[in-house]
Short mmCIF file of C-alpha atoms in Angstrom, two decimals:
data_model
loop_
_atom_site.label_atom_id
_atom_site.label_comp_id
_atom_site.label_asym_id
_atom_site.label_seq_id
_atom_site.Cartn_x
_atom_site.Cartn_y
_atom_site.Cartn_z
CA MET A 30 -57.30 -52.05 0.05
CA ILE A 31 -60.83 -52.82 1.14
CA HIS A 32 -61.50 -51.66 4.69
CA VAL A 33 -63.17 -54.10 7.05
CA ASN A 34 -63.62 -53.86 10.80
CA GLU A 35 -61.26 -55.45 13.32
CA SER A 36 -63.66 -58.28 14.07
CA ALA A 37 -63.91 -59.21 10.37
CA GLU A 38 -60.12 -59.02 10.05
CA ASN A 39 -59.73 -61.40 13.01
CA TYR A 40 -62.19 -63.88 11.51
CA LEU A 41 -60.48 -63.78 8.11
CA GLU A 42 -57.05 -64.22 9.71
CA THR A 43 -58.37 -67.16 11.77
CA ILE A 44 -59.81 -68.82 8.65
CA LEU A 45 -56.41 -68.42 6.94
CA ILE A 46 -54.54 -69.89 9.92
CA LEU A 47 -56.98 -72.80 10.29
CA SER A 48 -56.80 -73.54 6.56
CA LYS A 49 -53.07 -74.21 6.98
CA SER A 50 -53.69 -77.01 9.51
CA HIS A 51 -57.21 -78.26 8.72
CA PRO A 52 -58.32 -80.01 5.53
CA VAL A 53 -61.55 -77.95 5.68
CA VAL A 54 -62.59 -75.01 7.85
CA ARG A 55 -66.06 -74.90 9.41
CA SER A 56 -67.80 -72.42 11.72
CA VAL A 57 -67.36 -74.83 14.63
CA ASP A 58 -63.56 -74.80 14.07
CA ILE A 59 -63.53 -71.00 14.15
CA ALA A 60 -65.70 -70.93 17.29
CA GLU A 61 -63.33 -73.37 19.03
CA GLU A 62 -60.21 -71.47 17.94
CA LEU A 63 -61.51 -68.09 19.10
CA GLY A 64 -63.53 -69.30 22.10
CA PHE A 65 -66.75 -67.80 20.71
CA LYS A 66 -70.28 -69.19 20.57
CA LYS A 67 -71.14 -70.88 17.30
CA SER A 68 -74.11 -68.50 16.93
CA SER A 69 -71.78 -65.46 17.03
CA VAL A 70 -69.51 -67.06 14.44
CA SER A 71 -72.52 -67.85 12.20
CA VAL A 72 -73.57 -64.18 12.19
CA ALA A 73 -70.01 -63.12 11.36
CA MET A 74 -69.77 -65.70 8.54
CA LYS A 75 -73.05 -64.41 7.07
CA ASN A 76 -71.62 -60.87 7.05
CA LEU A 77 -68.34 -62.02 5.48
CA ARG A 78 -70.27 -64.00 2.87
CA GLU A 79 -72.44 -60.97 2.03
CA LYS A 80 -69.28 -58.86 1.61
CA GLN A 81 -67.91 -61.63 -0.63
CA HIS A 82 -64.83 -62.29 1.53
CA ILE A 83 -65.72 -65.97 1.98
CA ILE A 84 -67.59 -68.74 0.22
CA VAL A 85 -69.52 -71.29 2.28
CA SER A 86 -70.27 -74.61 0.58
CA ARG A 87 -73.50 -76.56 1.11
CA GLU A 88 -71.51 -78.78 3.50
CA GLY A 89 -70.54 -75.71 5.56
CA PHE A 90 -66.91 -75.58 4.41
CA ILE A 91 -65.54 -72.03 4.49
CA THR A 92 -63.13 -70.79 1.83
CA LEU A 93 -61.57 -67.34 1.52
CA THR A 94 -62.28 -65.44 -1.70
CA GLU A 95 -59.53 -63.40 -3.35
CA SER A 96 -60.46 -60.29 -1.33
CA GLY A 97 -60.82 -62.29 1.89
CA ARG A 98 -57.43 -63.94 1.40
CA ALA A 99 -55.77 -60.57 0.65
CA ILE A 100 -57.09 -59.09 3.91
CA ALA A 101 -56.24 -62.23 5.91
CA GLU A 102 -52.69 -62.39 4.55
CA MET A 103 -52.12 -58.69 5.25
CA ILE A 104 -53.26 -59.07 8.88
CA TYR A 105 -51.34 -62.34 9.31
CA GLU A 106 -48.13 -60.77 7.97
CA ARG A 107 -48.54 -57.82 10.33
CA HIS A 108 -49.20 -60.17 13.26
CA GLU A 109 -46.17 -62.35 12.56
CA LEU A 110 -43.78 -59.47 11.95
CA LEU A 111 -44.94 -57.35 14.90
CA THR A 112 -44.85 -60.35 17.27
CA ALA A 113 -41.30 -61.24 16.18
CA TRP A 114 -40.16 -57.61 16.42
CA LEU A 115 -41.60 -57.08 19.92
CA THR A 116 -40.12 -60.39 21.07
CA ARG A 117 -36.68 -59.37 19.75
CA LEU A 118 -37.04 -56.11 21.69
CA GLY A 119 -37.34 -58.22 24.85
CA VAL A 120 -41.13 -58.34 25.26
CA ASP A 121 -42.47 -61.62 26.67
CA PRO A 122 -43.66 -63.73 23.68
CA LYS A 123 -47.23 -64.03 25.03
CA VAL A 124 -47.48 -60.27 25.63
CA ALA A 125 -45.85 -59.58 22.24
CA ALA A 126 -48.48 -61.73 20.47
CA GLU A 127 -51.33 -60.03 22.35
CA ASP A 128 -49.99 -56.55 21.61
CA ALA A 129 -49.33 -57.43 17.96
CA CYS A 130 -52.96 -58.57 17.71
CA ARG A 131 -54.13 -55.12 18.80
CA ILE A 132 -51.57 -53.12 16.79
CA GLU A 133 -52.11 -55.05 13.53
CA HIS A 134 -55.61 -53.61 13.13
CA VAL A 135 -54.84 -49.94 13.73
CA ILE A 136 -51.38 -49.39 12.27
CA SER A 137 -51.33 -47.56 8.95
CA ALA A 138 -49.87 -49.24 5.87
CA GLU A 139 -47.22 -46.48 5.81
CA SER A 140 -46.09 -47.10 9.40
CA PHE A 141 -46.13 -50.87 8.97
CA GLU A 142 -44.01 -50.65 5.81
CA ALA A 143 -41.54 -48.37 7.64
CA ILE A 144 -41.22 -50.92 10.49
CA LYS A 145 -40.81 -53.71 7.92
CA ARG A 146 -38.02 -51.78 6.14
CA HIS A 147 -36.34 -51.01 9.48
CA ILE A 148 -36.42 -54.65 10.60
CA GLY A 149 -35.58 -56.14 7.21
#
């Protein structure tokens, strides 16, 4: 698996989530979703484009590449599973989602798979 930093993982995950509810994803959508300045998002999109995790059309529509989608789906799966698991353990859903967001970036594949097996 290609390693990217936590910030890049968050952006890729956000693009994936937005693509499920928006016909097209643009930098402004990402900025609104994350509460960031458009200029910060533009810099991040340039970096993701250079690493070939996204494609940006002339119209500014952002699409995940195969590698970008793989990273986004991995992070999204971790987020969903960890949030559900923590909630089932009695953690407040808002706290569970916030904690899952932190854990999803640092947990090893081995530990995550063990949790997945344990839950499943």
